[in-house]
Structures are given as C-alpha cells and as structure tokens.
Amino acid sequence: MIQYAFPKNFWWGAASSGPQTEGFFNKAHLNLMDYWFKKEPEVFFNRVGPDRASEFFTRYDEDLKLIKSIGLNSFRTSIQWTRLIDDFETGKVNKEGAAFYNKLIDAFLKHGVLPVINLYHFDMPLELFQKYGGWSGEKTVDLFVLFARAAFKLFGDRVKYWTVINEPMVQPEAGWLYGFHYPNYKGKGAEAVQIMHNLALASAKTIRAFREENIKGGEIGVILNLTPAYTASDSDEDKKAGAFADDFFNNSFLDPACAGVFPPALVETLKKDGVLWKAQDGENEIFQSGKVDFLGVNYYHPKRVAARKSPLPQELRSEWTPDVYFEEYDWPQKRINPYRGWEIYPKAMYDIAINIKNKYPGLPWYVSENGMGVEGEERFMDENGVIQDDYRIDFYKEHLIYLHKAIEEGSKCFGFHAWTAFDCWSWNNAYKNRYGYISVDLESQKRTIKKSGWWIKETAKNNGF
Ligand code: GAL
C-alpha cells in the first residue's frame, strides 16, 4: 500500500555536475579545481582529482541508460564553462565542447530522461580568477552571461529546464570566509559580501538573457543550498543571531532570486559595518526582472546558532566576518551522520517547504539535492557486489515523509532529486564519501546498482512509498 503518494508528474531524479563526473579529457581550459589539484594534489582525499572523475565524458550514454533503468525520469548535470567556451572574453564556442554537450543532450532524450541543465557548479575558469578575481570582479558577471547565452542558443531547442548557479553561497563561504576551497582565504568578509552580490546579479542577468533568447517552453531557476538556522534558545539575543544567520546564508540569495530584492535587515547591517557591496547602476530593475521561474533547493543539514559569547577564532579576526553576529551551537540532541560529520535533521525539509510557500506564494520549487555521504561504503557490499545501503533508504524516506507533509499542506514542490545517481567526485573529499544510487569502482569504473537504486526504482514506479 502506498502511504505517501506524491503529486502527478513528480520528478524522481538525481543531480550531479560536469566537473564532478566528466573527467578532463580534452577540456579547453582549467578551472580553479583543476588548477588546485595540479598544484596541491595532497589536499584531495587519496590524491584523487577531477582529471578522471567518473569518466562521464566517455560513459554518458551507458550512465544515462542506467539512470533510466533505476526509474529516474530526470537528471541534472552542468555544462562546464571551461569546456564549452574557447574565448571567455568573446564567448566564442569551443567546437569539441559543443559537440560533447550536443551528444550528451541527445542521449538524455534518447533514453527518455529529462535534462535539467545547470550552468555553474563551483567551476571558475582559472584565467578569469587570475584576471578579474573570479566572482569578485564585475567583469566576470558579464562574461558569464555571454557563456550562458551561448549555451541557450546551442541547446535551448532541446533543454527546457535550466538552472543558473549551484549553491552560490558556497563560493564566498568556502573560498573567502572559511578557507576550504581554493583560494582558501579565511575571514575575508568584505570581499565575500561583494562575491555574494555579484553571484546574485549574475543570476538575475542570466535569467533576463534567457528570456530574451525566447526558448520555447523553457523555464529557468537557481539552485540554493538552504541551511535553516535553528537557535539555541528563544532568547532575544539568540533569535537575533538566528535571523542574521538566515539572512546572511539563506535569504541573501533566496530573496533576490524569488522576490527581486535583498533582505533589508542584512543590507542595513552590512551598511552599518561599512562592508555593503558595491552595487551597479540600475540594478534594482535588473533584479526585479530577473526573478526565477522555479527554485531548486539543496538540503543536507541545518545550521544551529546562538548569539556570540566566545571570542572570534583568531583566523577570523583580521577583517569583518559575519561570525561576529552568531556562533555555532552544538545541539546536544543532534543526530550525526558519522561518515560525513553532518547533522541529520529531516524536519528541516518540512520547514524549508513551508517557508517557501509562505514567503513566495505560488512559487514552484523542487528538492534539487538531498543525500547521505558514507565513507568506506564497500564494507556494506554483499557477496554479489551490491551495496546494502539501508541507511540511505531510511535517510531518503525520512526526508520524503516531511516533504510529503508540506506538499499536503500546499507547498508547490514538483520533484525530488537525490545527490546522486552514480558515485562522483566531491571536491577535496574526492571519492571519500559515496552518495550514489549506483556505485562506481574507481579502478575499473564498473557501475553496480546499490540497494537504494532498486528502492528508488520501486518508489518512482509507485510515485511514492
Ligand atoms: C553539495 C554540492 C555537491 C556535492 C554535495 C555532496 O553541497 O552541491 O556538489 O559535493 O554537496 O558533497
């Protein structure tokens, strides 16, 4: 019996990205991750880099067939700027890159998998970082739009669902605030704020360009990683800390994307602290006319915060940092995924869904990533080579139950994409934590459907469980 039935035409799918699956092959340029791996391979788990990844560049046809075989009706990947474009300044297309993405999209259609195509997944071209500071520079925003236009023109006849940027917040967070992605800066708050602004602007400008291209039946959105802030207590100080953390990490992208404005309280605080971004002339109008058609939400874990009581960590003291307004709070009752160190809190799925419904009435959205990374997953392999990942099935069910409840209450969620279909490369963690419905043996590149892959097949077939 189906206890949790999902809406008609629900997307049961998965997400991944170009830089995490394709491998380098004859890519036209290096992005920052390619460069970082060349420079410091030792910071990547087991020295495994993006150069080979899961060889999606050559295996895409069999992979899409497999994706279809486990019942998924849709799949997101991204086009790499560094593969599609020859000359970033003019947007001149690289022939081989275009040929690859053409074949890839045709394969989606051949196998009956809906392509959801993203345009940026942490893959800043090295040249643009060196020349313009990457997203710190205004110029990068306009060059990105050139690339996006090229993609719309080339593939808009077949791709109807586009997303501009994946998890924009991760760029300033990982590269400028907390130093876990190249260029590994810590506490560079003012520049991080400018990057946040520029990413939001790049998104709005790309959406406007998309509408000018008049893609028949096409829709466009962004993919945001939401980490709702739950506070240590209901005290005014803690609530203030929570509101700031929500504005800085979530609403800073949600509001411009869905409502065309930045959160007023955040703008006020940044202005008062002298770190508000430099805005472009006439940008209000750009944000107003560059709102999304739909939203994608990546949800992995919540954020727990309290008002700051302890002194700022040394490495964050040199400049402004958002951490002056909150500190992380260690919730004693938390459930942790021990393999990844992230809290598991399925109820946030419901809170996110209801928040979207209340804040942006009528906005269609989908879960664009949710998943559980597990280290050393081969220990769960049975004698037939199938990974018995019951923990992953439970993880998905728990999240889906909360999502279902929110849909029943009127949240307009039209799909659930898992991270991910087949195990892929995850930045510094490389292949440490596995997330797929399908396992990938790194030596032989052999793919094997995990127990969760068989489970999702059944779930998709029944449109629920
Ligand atoms: C997400 C990100 C993905 C993947 C995933 C699991 O935040 O969008 O690229 O790395 O985390 O680590």
Coordinates of C-alpha atoms and ligand atoms in Angstrom, one line a residue:
M1 CA 0.0 0.0 0.0
I2 CA 1.2 3.5 -0.8
Q3 CA 1.2 5.6 2.3
Y4 CA 3.0 8.6 0.8
A5 CA 1.7 9.4 -2.6
F6 CA 3.4 12.3 -4.5
P7 CA 1.9 14.7 -7.0
K8 CA 1.4 13.7 -10.6
N9 CA 4.4 14.0 -12.9
F10 CA 6.7 14.3 -9.9
W11 CA 10.4 14.4 -10.8
W12 CA 12.1 11.4 -9.3
G13 CA 15.7 12.1 -10.3
A14 CA 19.2 12.9 -9.2
A15 CA 21.8 15.6 -9.6
S16 CA 25.4 15.8 -10.4
S17 CA 27.7 18.2 -12.2
G18 CA 30.2 18.4 -15.1
P19 CA 33.3 19.0 -13.0
Q20 CA 32.4 16.1 -10.7
T21 CA 31.7 13.5 -13.3
E22 CA 33.2 14.2 -16.7
G23 CA 36.9 14.0 -16.2
F24 CA 39.3 16.3 -18.0
F25 CA 39.7 14.7 -21.4
N26 CA 40.2 17.5 -23.9
K27 CA 38.7 20.3 -21.9
A28 CA 39.6 23.7 -23.4
H29 CA 40.7 25.4 -20.1
L30 CA 41.5 24.7 -16.4
N31 CA 39.0 25.7 -13.8
L32 CA 40.1 26.5 -10.2
M33 CA 39.6 22.9 -9.1
D34 CA 41.7 21.5 -11.9
Y35 CA 44.4 24.0 -11.1
W36 CA 44.3 23.4 -7.4
F37 CA 44.6 19.7 -7.9
K38 CA 47.7 20.2 -10.2
K39 CA 49.2 22.5 -7.6
E40 CA 48.4 20.6 -4.4
P41 CA 47.2 17.1 -5.1
E42 CA 47.8 16.1 -1.5
V43 CA 44.8 18.1 -0.2
F44 CA 42.5 15.9 -2.2
F45 CA 41.4 12.6 -0.5
N46 CA 43.8 9.8 -1.6
R47 CA 45.1 12.3 -4.2
V48 CA 42.2 11.6 -6.5
G49 CA 41.4 14.6 -8.7
P50 CA 38.8 15.8 -11.2
D51 CA 41.1 14.7 -14.1
R52 CA 39.4 11.3 -14.4
A53 CA 36.4 11.5 -12.1
S54 CA 33.7 9.0 -13.2
E55 CA 34.6 9.3 -16.9
F56 CA 31.1 10.6 -17.7
F57 CA 32.7 12.3 -20.8
T58 CA 33.0 8.9 -22.4
R59 CA 30.5 6.9 -20.5
Y60 CA 27.5 9.2 -20.5
D61 CA 25.4 7.0 -22.8
E62 CA 25.6 3.9 -20.6
D63 CA 25.2 6.1 -17.5
L64 CA 22.0 7.7 -18.8
K65 CA 20.7 4.2 -19.7
L66 CA 21.5 3.1 -16.1
I67 CA 19.8 6.2 -14.7
K68 CA 16.7 5.4 -16.7
S69 CA 16.9 1.7 -15.6
I70 CA 16.5 2.7 -11.9
G71 CA 13.4 4.6 -12.7
L72 CA 14.7 8.2 -12.7
N73 CA 12.8 10.4 -15.0
S74 CA 15.1 13.5 -14.7
F75 CA 18.7 14.2 -14.1
R76 CA 20.7 17.4 -13.6
T77 CA 24.2 17.9 -14.7
S78 CA 26.2 21.1 -15.5
I79 CA 27.9 22.5 -18.6
Q80 CA 31.4 23.4 -17.8
W81 CA 32.3 27.0 -18.8
T82 CA 35.8 25.7 -19.3
R83 CA 34.7 23.1 -21.8
L84 CA 32.1 25.0 -23.8
I85 CA 33.9 28.2 -24.3
D86 CA 37.1 28.9 -26.2
D87 CA 37.5 32.6 -25.6
F88 CA 35.9 33.8 -22.4
E89 CA 36.1 37.5 -23.5
T90 CA 34.0 37.0 -26.6
G91 CA 32.0 33.9 -25.7
K92 CA 33.4 32.1 -28.8
V93 CA 32.3 28.5 -28.5
N94 CA 34.8 25.5 -28.4
K95 CA 33.7 23.1 -31.2
E96 CA 34.6 20.0 -29.4
G97 CA 33.0 21.1 -26.2
A98 CA 29.8 22.0 -28.0
A99 CA 29.8 18.6 -29.8
F100 CA 30.1 16.8 -26.5
Y101 CA 27.2 18.6 -24.9
N102 CA 25.1 18.1 -28.0
K103 CA 25.7 14.4 -27.9
L104 CA 25.0 14.4 -24.2
I105 CA 21.7 16.1 -24.5
D106 CA 20.7 13.9 -27.4
A107 CA 21.5 10.9 -25.2
F108 CA 19.2 12.3 -22.4
L109 CA 16.4 12.5 -24.9
K110 CA 17.1 9.1 -26.5
H111 CA 16.9 7.4 -23.1
G112 CA 13.8 9.4 -22.0
V113 CA 15.5 11.2 -19.1
L114 CA 14.5 14.9 -18.8
P115 CA 17.7 17.0 -18.9
V116 CA 18.0 19.7 -16.2
I117 CA 21.0 21.8 -17.2
N118 CA 22.9 23.9 -14.8
L119 CA 25.5 26.5 -15.8
Y120 CA 27.8 26.9 -12.9
H121 CA 28.9 24.4 -10.3
F122 CA 32.0 25.7 -8.4
D123 CA 34.0 25.8 -11.7
M124 CA 35.5 29.2 -12.1
P125 CA 37.9 29.4 -15.1
L126 CA 41.4 29.9 -13.8
E127 CA 42.0 32.7 -16.3
L128 CA 39.1 34.7 -15.0
F129 CA 40.2 34.2 -11.5
Q130 CA 43.7 35.5 -12.3
K131 CA 42.5 38.4 -14.4
Y132 CA 39.4 39.6 -12.6
G133 CA 39.4 37.9 -9.2
G134 CA 36.7 35.5 -10.3
W135 CA 33.3 36.4 -8.9
S136 CA 34.8 39.4 -7.0
G137 CA 35.1 41.2 -10.4
E138 CA 32.1 42.8 -12.1
K139 CA 33.5 41.8 -15.4
T140 CA 33.1 38.1 -14.6
V141 CA 29.4 38.7 -14.3
D142 CA 29.0 39.8 -17.9
L143 CA 31.4 37.2 -19.3
F144 CA 29.3 34.6 -17.5
V145 CA 26.2 35.9 -19.3
L146 CA 28.0 35.5 -22.6
F147 CA 28.7 31.9 -21.8
A148 CA 25.1 31.3 -20.7
R149 CA 23.7 32.9 -23.9
A150 CA 25.9 30.6 -26.0
A151 CA 24.5 27.6 -24.1
F152 CA 20.9 28.8 -24.5
K153 CA 21.4 29.2 -28.3
L154 CA 23.1 25.9 -28.7
F155 CA 20.9 23.7 -26.6
G156 CA 17.7 25.6 -25.9
D157 CA 15.9 23.7 -28.6
R158 CA 16.1 20.5 -26.5
V159 CA 16.7 21.6 -22.9
K160 CA 13.7 23.2 -21.3
Y161 CA 14.8 23.3 -17.7
W162 CA 17.8 25.4 -16.9
T163 CA 19.4 26.5 -13.7
V164 CA 21.9 29.3 -13.5
I165 CA 24.2 28.6 -10.5
N166 CA 24.5 25.8 -8.0
E167 CA 24.9 26.8 -4.3
P168 CA 26.2 30.3 -4.9
M169 CA 26.8 30.7 -1.2
V170 CA 29.4 28.0 -1.2
Q171 CA 31.8 30.2 -3.3
P172 CA 32.2 33.0 -0.8
E173 CA 31.9 30.6 2.2
A174 CA 34.4 28.0 1.0
G175 CA 36.9 30.3 -0.7
W176 CA 36.8 33.6 1.2
L177 CA 35.3 33.1 4.7
Y178 CA 36.3 29.6 5.9
G179 CA 39.1 28.5 3.6
F180 CA 38.1 25.0 2.5
H181 CA 38.1 25.6 -1.3
Y182 CA 40.8 27.4 -3.3
P183 CA 41.9 30.2 -2.9
N184 CA 41.5 29.1 0.8
Y185 CA 41.1 32.6 2.3
K186 CA 39.7 32.9 5.8
G187 CA 37.8 35.8 7.2
K188 CA 37.8 38.0 4.0
G189 CA 34.3 39.2 4.8
A190 CA 34.1 42.3 2.7
E191 CA 35.2 40.5 -0.5
A192 CA 32.8 37.6 0.3
V193 CA 30.0 40.1 0.5
Q194 CA 30.9 41.5 -2.9
I195 CA 31.0 38.0 -4.3
M196 CA 27.5 37.2 -2.9
H197 CA 26.2 40.3 -4.6
N198 CA 27.9 39.6 -7.9
L199 CA 26.6 36.0 -8.0
A200 CA 23.1 37.2 -7.3
L201 CA 23.5 39.7 -10.1
A202 CA 24.9 37.2 -12.5
S203 CA 21.9 35.0 -11.8
A204 CA 19.4 37.9 -12.5
K205 CA 21.3 39.0 -15.6
T206 CA 21.4 35.4 -16.9
I207 CA 17.7 35.0 -16.3
R208 CA 17.0 38.2 -18.3
A209 CA 19.2 36.9 -21.1
F210 CA 17.3 33.6 -21.1
R211 CA 14.0 35.4 -21.6
E212 CA 15.5 37.4 -24.4
E213 CA 16.5 34.2 -26.1
N214 CA 12.9 33.2 -26.2
I215 CA 13.4 29.5 -25.5
K216 CA 10.1 27.8 -26.4
G217 CA 8.6 26.3 -23.3
G218 CA 11.8 27.0 -21.4
E219 CA 12.0 27.7 -17.6
I220 CA 14.9 28.9 -15.5
G221 CA 15.8 28.8 -11.9
V222 CA 18.7 28.7 -9.4
I223 CA 19.9 26.0 -7.1
L224 CA 20.3 27.2 -3.5
N225 CA 21.7 25.3 -0.6
L226 CA 19.5 26.2 2.3
T227 CA 20.6 25.7 5.9
P228 CA 17.8 26.9 8.1
A229 CA 19.1 28.5 11.3
Y230 CA 17.7 26.9 14.5
T231 CA 18.6 28.8 17.6
A232 CA 19.9 27.5 21.0
S233 CA 17.1 29.2 22.8
D234 CA 14.2 31.6 22.4
S235 CA 16.0 34.4 24.0
D236 CA 16.1 37.7 22.1
E237 CA 19.8 37.5 21.6
D238 CA 19.7 34.0 20.1
K239 CA 16.8 34.9 17.9
K240 CA 18.6 37.9 16.6
A241 CA 21.6 35.7 15.9
G242 CA 19.4 33.2 14.1
A243 CA 17.7 35.9 12.0
F244 CA 21.1 37.2 10.9
A245 CA 22.4 33.8 10.0
D246 CA 19.3 33.1 8.0
D247 CA 19.6 36.4 6.2
F248 CA 23.3 36.0 5.5
F249 CA 23.4 32.4 4.4
N250 CA 19.9 31.8 3.0
N251 CA 17.9 34.9 2.3
S252 CA 20.8 36.7 0.7
F253 CA 20.2 34.5 -2.4
L254 CA 16.6 33.5 -1.8
D255 CA 15.2 37.0 -1.7
P256 CA 16.8 38.4 -4.8
A257 CA 16.1 35.2 -6.8
C258 CA 12.5 34.9 -5.8
A259 CA 11.4 38.4 -4.9
G260 CA 13.9 40.6 -6.7
V261 CA 15.3 42.3 -3.5
F262 CA 18.0 41.8 -0.9
P263 CA 16.9 41.3 2.7
P264 CA 16.5 44.9 4.1
A265 CA 17.9 44.0 7.6
L266 CA 21.0 42.4 6.1
V267 CA 21.6 45.4 3.9
E268 CA 21.3 47.7 6.9
T269 CA 23.7 45.7 9.0
L270 CA 26.3 45.5 6.2
K271 CA 26.0 49.2 5.6
K272 CA 26.4 50.0 9.2
D273 CA 29.5 47.8 9.3
G274 CA 30.9 49.5 6.2
V275 CA 31.0 46.3 4.1
L276 CA 28.0 46.6 1.9
W277 CA 28.7 45.6 -1.6
K278 CA 29.2 48.0 -4.4
A279 CA 26.0 48.0 -6.4
Q280 CA 25.7 48.6 -10.2
D281 CA 23.6 51.5 -11.5
G282 CA 20.1 50.4 -12.3
E283 CA 20.4 47.0 -10.7
N284 CA 17.1 47.2 -8.9
E285 CA 15.4 46.9 -12.2
I286 CA 17.6 44.0 -13.2
F287 CA 16.8 42.1 -10.0
Q288 CA 13.1 42.8 -10.4
S289 CA 13.0 41.5 -14.0
G290 CA 15.5 38.7 -13.3
K291 CA 13.4 36.6 -10.9
V292 CA 13.3 32.8 -11.2
D293 CA 10.5 30.7 -12.8
F294 CA 11.2 28.0 -10.2
L295 CA 13.6 27.3 -7.4
G296 CA 15.9 24.3 -6.7
V297 CA 16.7 23.6 -3.0
N298 CA 19.7 21.6 -1.9
Y299 CA 19.2 20.4 1.7
Y300 CA 21.7 18.4 3.6
H301 CA 21.8 19.7 7.1
P302 CA 20.6 22.6 9.3
K303 CA 22.5 25.4 10.9
R304 CA 22.4 25.7 14.7
V305 CA 23.3 29.1 16.1
A306 CA 23.4 31.2 19.3
A307 CA 24.4 34.7 20.0
R308 CA 28.2 35.0 20.1
K309 CA 29.6 34.6 23.6
S310 CA 33.0 33.2 22.8
P311 CA 35.7 35.3 21.2
L312 CA 36.1 35.1 17.4
P313 CA 38.6 32.4 16.2
Q314 CA 41.9 34.0 15.6
E315 CA 41.9 33.4 11.9
L316 CA 38.6 35.4 11.5
R317 CA 39.8 38.5 13.3
S318 CA 41.8 40.3 10.6
E319 CA 38.7 41.8 8.8
W320 CA 34.9 41.9 9.0
T321 CA 33.3 38.5 9.2
P322 CA 29.6 37.5 9.6
D323 CA 30.6 35.4 12.6
V324 CA 30.5 38.5 14.8
Y325 CA 26.8 38.1 14.9
F326 CA 26.5 34.4 15.8
E327 CA 28.4 31.3 16.9
E328 CA 27.8 27.7 16.0
Y329 CA 25.7 25.9 18.6
D330 CA 26.2 22.3 19.4
W331 CA 22.7 20.9 20.0
P332 CA 23.1 18.0 22.5
Q333 CA 20.2 16.0 20.9
K334 CA 21.6 16.1 17.4
R335 CA 21.8 13.0 15.2
I336 CA 25.1 12.9 13.3
N337 CA 25.9 11.1 10.1
P338 CA 29.2 9.8 11.4
Y339 CA 30.7 9.2 7.9
R340 CA 30.4 12.9 6.9
G341 CA 30.0 14.8 10.2
W342 CA 26.8 16.5 9.1
E343 CA 23.8 16.6 11.3
I344 CA 20.8 14.6 10.1
Y345 CA 17.6 16.6 10.7
P346 CA 14.8 15.6 8.3
K347 CA 12.2 18.0 9.8
A348 CA 14.1 20.9 8.2
M349 CA 12.8 19.7 4.9
Y350 CA 9.3 20.5 6.1
D351 CA 10.3 23.9 7.5
I352 CA 12.0 24.8 4.2
A353 CA 9.0 23.8 2.2
I354 CA 6.6 25.8 4.3
N355 CA 8.8 28.8 4.4
I356 CA 8.9 28.9 0.6
K357 CA 5.2 28.6 0.4
N358 CA 4.6 31.4 2.9
K359 CA 7.3 33.7 1.7
Y360 CA 6.9 33.4 -2.1
P361 CA 3.3 32.3 -2.6
G362 CA 2.8 30.1 -5.6
L363 CA 6.4 29.6 -6.4
P364 CA 7.1 26.2 -7.9
W365 CA 10.2 24.5 -6.5
Y366 CA 11.9 21.1 -6.2
V367 CA 14.4 19.4 -4.0
S368 CA 17.5 19.6 -6.2
E369 CA 19.8 17.8 -3.9
N370 CA 19.5 15.7 -0.7
G371 CA 21.7 12.8 0.2
M372 CA 23.9 10.9 2.6
G373 CA 27.6 10.5 2.1
V374 CA 29.2 7.4 3.5
E375 CA 32.9 6.7 3.8
G376 CA 34.2 3.1 3.3
E377 CA 30.9 2.0 1.8
E378 CA 32.4 -1.2 0.4
R379 CA 32.1 -2.7 3.8
F380 CA 28.3 -2.9 3.2
M381 CA 28.8 -4.8 0.0
D382 CA 27.2 -8.3 -0.2
E383 CA 28.6 -11.3 -2.0
N384 CA 27.1 -10.2 -5.2
G385 CA 28.9 -6.8 -5.1
V386 CA 25.7 -4.9 -4.2
I387 CA 26.0 -2.3 -1.5
Q388 CA 23.3 -2.8 1.1
D389 CA 22.7 0.8 1.9
D390 CA 19.6 0.6 4.1
Y391 CA 20.8 3.7 6.0
R392 CA 20.5 5.7 2.7
I393 CA 17.0 4.4 2.1
D394 CA 16.0 5.3 5.6
F395 CA 17.6 8.7 5.2
Y396 CA 15.6 9.4 2.0
K397 CA 12.3 8.1 3.4
E398 CA 12.6 10.3 6.5
H399 CA 13.1 13.4 4.4
L400 CA 10.4 12.4 1.9
I401 CA 7.9 12.0 4.7
Y402 CA 8.4 15.5 5.8
L403 CA 8.4 16.8 2.2
H404 CA 5.1 14.9 1.7
K405 CA 3.5 16.6 4.7
A406 CA 4.5 20.0 3.4
I407 CA 3.1 19.2 -0.1
E408 CA -0.2 18.1 1.5
E409 CA -0.2 21.5 3.2
G410 CA 0.1 23.3 -0.1
S411 CA 3.8 23.7 -0.7
K412 CA 4.3 23.6 -4.5
C413 CA 7.1 21.0 -4.7
F414 CA 7.3 19.2 -8.0
G415 CA 10.3 16.9 -7.5
F416 CA 13.0 15.2 -5.6
H417 CA 16.5 14.9 -6.9
A418 CA 18.9 12.8 -4.9
W419 CA 22.6 13.6 -4.7
T420 CA 23.5 11.5 -6.6
A421 CA 22.8 8.9 -9.3
F422 CA 26.3 7.2 -9.5
D423 CA 29.1 7.9 -7.1
C424 CA 31.0 11.0 -8.1
W425 CA 34.0 13.2 -7.2
S426 CA 33.2 15.6 -4.3
W427 CA 35.9 18.3 -4.3
N428 CA 38.5 17.9 -1.6
N429 CA 36.8 14.8 -0.4
A430 CA 37.1 13.3 -3.8
Y431 CA 35.6 9.8 -3.6
K432 CA 35.8 9.5 0.2
N433 CA 32.1 9.8 0.9
R434 CA 29.9 7.9 -1.6
Y435 CA 26.4 9.2 -2.3
G436 CA 25.1 7.3 -5.3
Y437 CA 22.2 5.0 -6.0
I438 CA 24.8 3.3 -8.2
S439 CA 28.4 2.5 -7.0
V440 CA 31.4 3.2 -9.1
D441 CA 34.6 1.1 -8.7
L442 CA 37.4 3.7 -9.2
E443 CA 39.8 1.2 -10.7
S444 CA 37.6 -0.5 -13.3
Q445 CA 35.0 2.3 -13.4
K446 CA 32.4 -0.5 -13.2
R447 CA 28.9 0.6 -12.1
T448 CA 26.7 -1.5 -9.8
I449 CA 23.2 -0.6 -8.6
K450 CA 23.0 -0.4 -4.8
K451 CA 20.0 -1.5 -2.8
S452 CA 18.9 2.2 -2.7
G453 CA 18.9 2.1 -6.5
W454 CA 16.4 -0.7 -6.5
W455 CA 14.4 1.1 -3.8
I456 CA 14.1 4.3 -5.8
K457 CA 13.1 2.3 -8.9
E458 CA 10.1 1.0 -7.0
T459 CA 9.4 4.3 -5.4
A460 CA 9.4 6.2 -8.7
K461 CA 7.2 3.5 -10.3
N462 CA 4.7 3.8 -7.5
N463 CA 5.1 7.6 -7.3
G464 CA 5.5 7.2 -3.6
F465 CA 6.1 4.5 -1.0
Ligands
GAL1 C1 26.7 19.8 -2.3 C2 27.3 20.1 -3.6 C3 27.6 18.9 -4.5 C4 28.2 17.8 -3.7 C5 27.4 17.6 -2.4 C6 27.9 16.4 -1.6 O1 26.8 20.8 -1.4 O2 26.3 20.9 -4.4 O3 28.4 19.4 -5.5 O4 29.5 18.0 -3.5 O5 27.4 18.7 -1.7 O6 29.2 16.7 -1.0

